[in-house]
PDB file of C-alpha atoms in Angstrom:
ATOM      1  CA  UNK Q   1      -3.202 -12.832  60.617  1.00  0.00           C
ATOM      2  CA  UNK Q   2       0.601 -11.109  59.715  1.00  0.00           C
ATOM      3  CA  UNK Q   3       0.497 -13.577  57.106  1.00  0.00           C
ATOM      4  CA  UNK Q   4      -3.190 -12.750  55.490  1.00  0.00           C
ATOM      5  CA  UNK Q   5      -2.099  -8.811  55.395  1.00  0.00           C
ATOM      6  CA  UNK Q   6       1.264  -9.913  53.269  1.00  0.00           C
ATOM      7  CA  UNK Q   7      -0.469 -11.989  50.785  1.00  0.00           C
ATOM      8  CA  UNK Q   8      -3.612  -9.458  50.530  1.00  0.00           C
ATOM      9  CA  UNK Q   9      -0.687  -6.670  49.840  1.00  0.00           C
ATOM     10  CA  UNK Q  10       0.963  -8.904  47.277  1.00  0.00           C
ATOM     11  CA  UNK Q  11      -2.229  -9.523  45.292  1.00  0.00           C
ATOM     12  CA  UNK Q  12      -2.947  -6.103  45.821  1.00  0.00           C
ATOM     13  CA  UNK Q  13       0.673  -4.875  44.155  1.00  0.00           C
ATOM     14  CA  UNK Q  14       0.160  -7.521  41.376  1.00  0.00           C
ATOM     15  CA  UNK Q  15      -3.022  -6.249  40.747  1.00  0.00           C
ATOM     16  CA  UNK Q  16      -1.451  -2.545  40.574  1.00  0.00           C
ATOM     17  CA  UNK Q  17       1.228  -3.931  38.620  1.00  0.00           C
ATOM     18  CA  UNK Q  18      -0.824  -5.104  35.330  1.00  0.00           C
ATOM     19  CA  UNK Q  19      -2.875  -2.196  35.499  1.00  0.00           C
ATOM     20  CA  UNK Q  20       0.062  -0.220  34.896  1.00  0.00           C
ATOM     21  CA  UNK Q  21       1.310  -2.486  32.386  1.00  0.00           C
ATOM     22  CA  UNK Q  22      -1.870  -2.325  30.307  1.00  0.00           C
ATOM     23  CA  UNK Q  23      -2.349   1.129  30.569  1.00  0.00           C
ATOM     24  CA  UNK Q  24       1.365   1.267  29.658  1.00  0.00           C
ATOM     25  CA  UNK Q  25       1.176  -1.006  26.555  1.00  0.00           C
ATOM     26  CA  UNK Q  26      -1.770   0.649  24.823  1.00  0.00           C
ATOM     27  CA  UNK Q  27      -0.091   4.174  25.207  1.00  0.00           C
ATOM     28  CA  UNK Q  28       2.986   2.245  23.024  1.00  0.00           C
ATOM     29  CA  UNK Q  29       1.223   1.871  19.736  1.00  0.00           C
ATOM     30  CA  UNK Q  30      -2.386   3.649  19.564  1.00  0.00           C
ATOM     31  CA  UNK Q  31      -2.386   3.367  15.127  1.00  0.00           C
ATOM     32  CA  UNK Q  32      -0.261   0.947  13.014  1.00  0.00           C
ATOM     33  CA  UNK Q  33       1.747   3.365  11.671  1.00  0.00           C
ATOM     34  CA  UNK Q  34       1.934   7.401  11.766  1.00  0.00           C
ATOM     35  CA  UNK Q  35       0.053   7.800   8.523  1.00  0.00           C
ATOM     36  CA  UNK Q  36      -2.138   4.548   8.716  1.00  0.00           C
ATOM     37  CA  UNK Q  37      -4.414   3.254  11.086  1.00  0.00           C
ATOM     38  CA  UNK Q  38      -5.572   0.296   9.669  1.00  0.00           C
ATOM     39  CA  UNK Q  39      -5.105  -0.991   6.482  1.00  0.00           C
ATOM     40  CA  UNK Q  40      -6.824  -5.112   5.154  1.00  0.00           C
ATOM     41  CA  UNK Q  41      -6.363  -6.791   1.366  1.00  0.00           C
ATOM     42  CA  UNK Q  42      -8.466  -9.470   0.704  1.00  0.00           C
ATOM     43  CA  UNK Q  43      -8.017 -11.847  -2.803  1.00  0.00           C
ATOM     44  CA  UNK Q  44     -10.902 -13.645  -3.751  1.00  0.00           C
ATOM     45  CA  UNK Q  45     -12.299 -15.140  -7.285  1.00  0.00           C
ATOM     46  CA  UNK Q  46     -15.194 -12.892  -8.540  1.00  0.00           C
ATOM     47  CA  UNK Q  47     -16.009 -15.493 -10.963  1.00  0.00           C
ATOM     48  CA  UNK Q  48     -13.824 -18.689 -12.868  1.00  0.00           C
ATOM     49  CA  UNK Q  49     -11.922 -15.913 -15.054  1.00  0.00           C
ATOM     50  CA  UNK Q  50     -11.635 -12.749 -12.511  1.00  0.00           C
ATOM     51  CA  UNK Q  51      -9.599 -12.834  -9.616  1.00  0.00           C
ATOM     52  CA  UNK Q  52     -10.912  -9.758  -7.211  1.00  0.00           C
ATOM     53  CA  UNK Q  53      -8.266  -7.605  -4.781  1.00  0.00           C
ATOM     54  CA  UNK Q  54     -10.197  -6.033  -2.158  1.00  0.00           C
ATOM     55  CA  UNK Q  55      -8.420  -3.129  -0.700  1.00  0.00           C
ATOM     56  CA  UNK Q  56      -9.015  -0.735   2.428  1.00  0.00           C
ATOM     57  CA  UNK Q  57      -6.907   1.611   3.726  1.00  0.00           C
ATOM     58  CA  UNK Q  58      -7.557   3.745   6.762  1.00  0.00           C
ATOM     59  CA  UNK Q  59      -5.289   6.762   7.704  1.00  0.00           C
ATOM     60  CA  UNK Q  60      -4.608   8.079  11.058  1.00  0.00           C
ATOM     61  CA  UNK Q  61      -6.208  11.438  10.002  1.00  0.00           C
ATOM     62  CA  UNK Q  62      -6.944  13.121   6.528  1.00  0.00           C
ATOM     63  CA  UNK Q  63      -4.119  11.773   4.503  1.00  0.00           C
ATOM     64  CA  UNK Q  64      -2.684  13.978   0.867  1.00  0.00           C
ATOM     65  CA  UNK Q  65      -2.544  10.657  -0.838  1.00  0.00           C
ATOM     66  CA  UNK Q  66      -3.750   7.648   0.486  1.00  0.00           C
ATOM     67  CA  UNK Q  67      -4.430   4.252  -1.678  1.00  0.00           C
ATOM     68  CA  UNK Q  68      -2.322   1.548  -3.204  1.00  0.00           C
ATOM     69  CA  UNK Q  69       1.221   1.880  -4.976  1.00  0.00           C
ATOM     70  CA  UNK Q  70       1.576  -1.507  -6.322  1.00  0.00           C
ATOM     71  CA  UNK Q  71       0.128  -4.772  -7.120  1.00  0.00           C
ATOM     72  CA  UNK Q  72       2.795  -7.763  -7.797  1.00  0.00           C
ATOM     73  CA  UNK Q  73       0.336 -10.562  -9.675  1.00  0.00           C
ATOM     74  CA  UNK Q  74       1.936 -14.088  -9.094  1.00  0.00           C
ATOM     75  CA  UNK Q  75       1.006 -17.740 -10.176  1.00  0.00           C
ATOM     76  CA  UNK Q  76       1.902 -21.536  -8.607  1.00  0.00           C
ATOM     77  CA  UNK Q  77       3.603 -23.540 -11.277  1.00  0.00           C
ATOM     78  CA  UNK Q  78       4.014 -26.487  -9.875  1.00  0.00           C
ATOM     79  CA  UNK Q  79       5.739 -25.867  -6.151  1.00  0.00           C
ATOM     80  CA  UNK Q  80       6.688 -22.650  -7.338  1.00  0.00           C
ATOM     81  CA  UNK Q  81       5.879 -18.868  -7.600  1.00  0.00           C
ATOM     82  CA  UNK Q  82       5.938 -17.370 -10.993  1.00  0.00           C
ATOM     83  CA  UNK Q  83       5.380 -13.275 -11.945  1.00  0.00           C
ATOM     84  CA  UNK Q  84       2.800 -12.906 -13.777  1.00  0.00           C
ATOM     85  CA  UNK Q  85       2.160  -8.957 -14.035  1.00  0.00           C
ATOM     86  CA  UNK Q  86       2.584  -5.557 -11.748  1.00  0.00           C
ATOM     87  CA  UNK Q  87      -0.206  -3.050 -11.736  1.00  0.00           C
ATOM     88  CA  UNK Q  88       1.148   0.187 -10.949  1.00  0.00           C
ATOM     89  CA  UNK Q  89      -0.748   3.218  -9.738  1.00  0.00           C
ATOM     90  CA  UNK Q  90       1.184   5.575 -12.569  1.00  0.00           C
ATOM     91  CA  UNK Q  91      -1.090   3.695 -14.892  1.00  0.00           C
ATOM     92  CA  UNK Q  92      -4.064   3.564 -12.887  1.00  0.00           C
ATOM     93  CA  UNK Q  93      -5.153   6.654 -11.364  1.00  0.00           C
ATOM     94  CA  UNK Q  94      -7.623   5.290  -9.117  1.00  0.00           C
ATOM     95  CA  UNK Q  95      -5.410   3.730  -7.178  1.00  0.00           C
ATOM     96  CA  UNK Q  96      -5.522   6.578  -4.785  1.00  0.00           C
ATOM     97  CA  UNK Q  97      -7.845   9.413  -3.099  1.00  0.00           C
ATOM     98  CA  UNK Q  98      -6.693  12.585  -2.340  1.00  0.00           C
ATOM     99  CA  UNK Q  99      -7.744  14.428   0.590  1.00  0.00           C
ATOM    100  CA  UNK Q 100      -9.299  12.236   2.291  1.00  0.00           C
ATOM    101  CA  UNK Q 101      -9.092   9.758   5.541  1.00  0.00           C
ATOM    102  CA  UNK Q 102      -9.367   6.332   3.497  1.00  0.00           C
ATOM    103  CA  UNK Q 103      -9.056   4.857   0.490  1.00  0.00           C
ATOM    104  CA  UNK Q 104     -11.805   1.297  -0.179  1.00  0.00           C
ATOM    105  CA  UNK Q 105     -11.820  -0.387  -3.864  1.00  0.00           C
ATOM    106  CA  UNK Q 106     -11.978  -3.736  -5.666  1.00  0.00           C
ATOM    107  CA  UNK Q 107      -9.592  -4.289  -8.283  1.00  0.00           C
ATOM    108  CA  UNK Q 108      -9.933  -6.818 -10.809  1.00  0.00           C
ATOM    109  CA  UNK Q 109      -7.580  -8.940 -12.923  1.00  0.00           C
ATOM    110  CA  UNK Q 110      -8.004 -11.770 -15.722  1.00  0.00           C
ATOM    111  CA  UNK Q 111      -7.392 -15.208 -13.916  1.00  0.00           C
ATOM    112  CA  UNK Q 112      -7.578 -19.164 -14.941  1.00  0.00           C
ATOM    113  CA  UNK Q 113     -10.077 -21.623 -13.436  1.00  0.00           C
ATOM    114  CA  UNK Q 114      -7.650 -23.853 -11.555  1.00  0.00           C
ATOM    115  CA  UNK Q 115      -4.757 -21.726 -11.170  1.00  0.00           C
ATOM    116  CA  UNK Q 116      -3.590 -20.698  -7.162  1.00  0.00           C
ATOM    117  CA  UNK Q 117      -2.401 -16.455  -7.951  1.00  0.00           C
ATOM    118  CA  UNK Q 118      -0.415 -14.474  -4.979  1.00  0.00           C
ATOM    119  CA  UNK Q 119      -0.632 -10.854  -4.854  1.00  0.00           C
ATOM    120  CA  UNK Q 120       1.575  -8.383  -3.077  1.00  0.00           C
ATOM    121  CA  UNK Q 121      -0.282  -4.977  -1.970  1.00  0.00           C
ATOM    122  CA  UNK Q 122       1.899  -2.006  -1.187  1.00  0.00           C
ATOM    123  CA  UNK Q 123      -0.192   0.278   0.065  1.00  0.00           C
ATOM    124  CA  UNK Q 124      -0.033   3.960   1.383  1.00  0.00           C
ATOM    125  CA  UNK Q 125      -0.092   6.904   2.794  1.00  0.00           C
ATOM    126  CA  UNK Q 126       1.622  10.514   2.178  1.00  0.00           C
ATOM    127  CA  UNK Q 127       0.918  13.733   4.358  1.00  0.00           C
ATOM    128  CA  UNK Q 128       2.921  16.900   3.992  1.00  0.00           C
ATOM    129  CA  UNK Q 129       5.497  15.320   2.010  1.00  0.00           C
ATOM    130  CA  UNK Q 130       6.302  12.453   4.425  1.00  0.00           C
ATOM    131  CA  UNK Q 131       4.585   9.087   3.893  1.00  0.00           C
ATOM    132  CA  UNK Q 132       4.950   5.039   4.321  1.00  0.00           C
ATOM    133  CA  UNK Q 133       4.953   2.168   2.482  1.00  0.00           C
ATOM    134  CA  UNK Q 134       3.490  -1.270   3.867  1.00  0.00           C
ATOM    135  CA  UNK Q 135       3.297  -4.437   1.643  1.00  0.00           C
ATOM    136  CA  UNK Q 136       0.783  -7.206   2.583  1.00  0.00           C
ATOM    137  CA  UNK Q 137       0.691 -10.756   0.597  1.00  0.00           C
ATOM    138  CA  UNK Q 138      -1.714 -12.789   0.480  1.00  0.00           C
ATOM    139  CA  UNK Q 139      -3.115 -16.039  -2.328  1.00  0.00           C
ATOM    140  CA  UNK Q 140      -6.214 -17.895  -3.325  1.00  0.00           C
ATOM    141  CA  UNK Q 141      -6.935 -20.350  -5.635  1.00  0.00           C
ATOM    142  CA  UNK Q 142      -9.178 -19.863  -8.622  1.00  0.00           C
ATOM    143  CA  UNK Q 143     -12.683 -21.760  -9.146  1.00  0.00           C
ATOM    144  CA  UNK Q 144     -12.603 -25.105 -11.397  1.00  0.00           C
ATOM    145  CA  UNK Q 145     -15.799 -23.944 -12.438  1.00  0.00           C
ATOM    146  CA  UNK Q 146     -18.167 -21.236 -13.101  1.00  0.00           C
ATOM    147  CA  UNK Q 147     -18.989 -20.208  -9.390  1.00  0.00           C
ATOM    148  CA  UNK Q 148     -21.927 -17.893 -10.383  1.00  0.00           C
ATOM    149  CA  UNK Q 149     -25.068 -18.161 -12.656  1.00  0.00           C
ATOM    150  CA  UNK Q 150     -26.763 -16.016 -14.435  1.00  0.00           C
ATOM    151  CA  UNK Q 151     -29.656 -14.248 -12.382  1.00  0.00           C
TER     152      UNK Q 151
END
């Protein structure tokens, strides 16, 4: 009996134990950063001469500025990476929202049937004067062929 009681209380404290833990461990990190709460980039071909950089960006709560800095554009050459082209937010304005709690947009650029790109998102997120950078990478390979037909 004495030895049912001290392995009911041990189960018992274990149980206790994670509880804690977990309750612990989500009270660490509720949002991924201050300023952003979520943030995805997607790269997919639109068609077999546009690549397509799908972009969302979630802030914790109404951001000033909230969008995407920079895009790095690479290609595979053989085994290896090669720049191709940067896209910067000083020359495209709609790169960001202002005032608001997200930021969503599809962003095009000219690609080559056959060709494997790479692009490097920075995106972010500025609120009374502070703010944060994150960069996400992420490649796809462009269609051989025409993936779409005319409707």
């Amino acid at each position: 009996m004495k030895r049912k009681l001290v392995l009911i209380a041990l189960i018992v404290l274990s149980l206790v134990n994670i509880t804690v833990f977990a309750a612990h461990a989500d009270a660490i990190l509720p949002y991924a950063s201050r300023y952003l709460d979520y943030y995805s980039v997607e790269l997919d071909a639109k068609n077999d001469e546009i690549m397509r950089v799908s972009v969302l960006v979630q802030g914790t709560s109404e951001q000033d500025k909230i969008g995407v800095s920079y895009i790095d554009i690479e290609e595979k050459i053989g085994n290896r990476w090669s720049y191709l082209d940067t896209l910067y937010a000083a020359d495209n304005p709609h790169f960001y929202n202002y005032d608001s709690y997200d930021y969503v947009s599809d962003i095009d650029f000219e690609g080559t049937p056959g060709v494997e790109y790479r692009v490097t998102v920075c995106v972010y997120a500025e609120k009374d004067g502070a703010y944060q950078l994150v960069k996400r990478e992420i490649n796809v390979l462009a269609p051989l062929a025409p993936a779409f037909k005319a409707l």
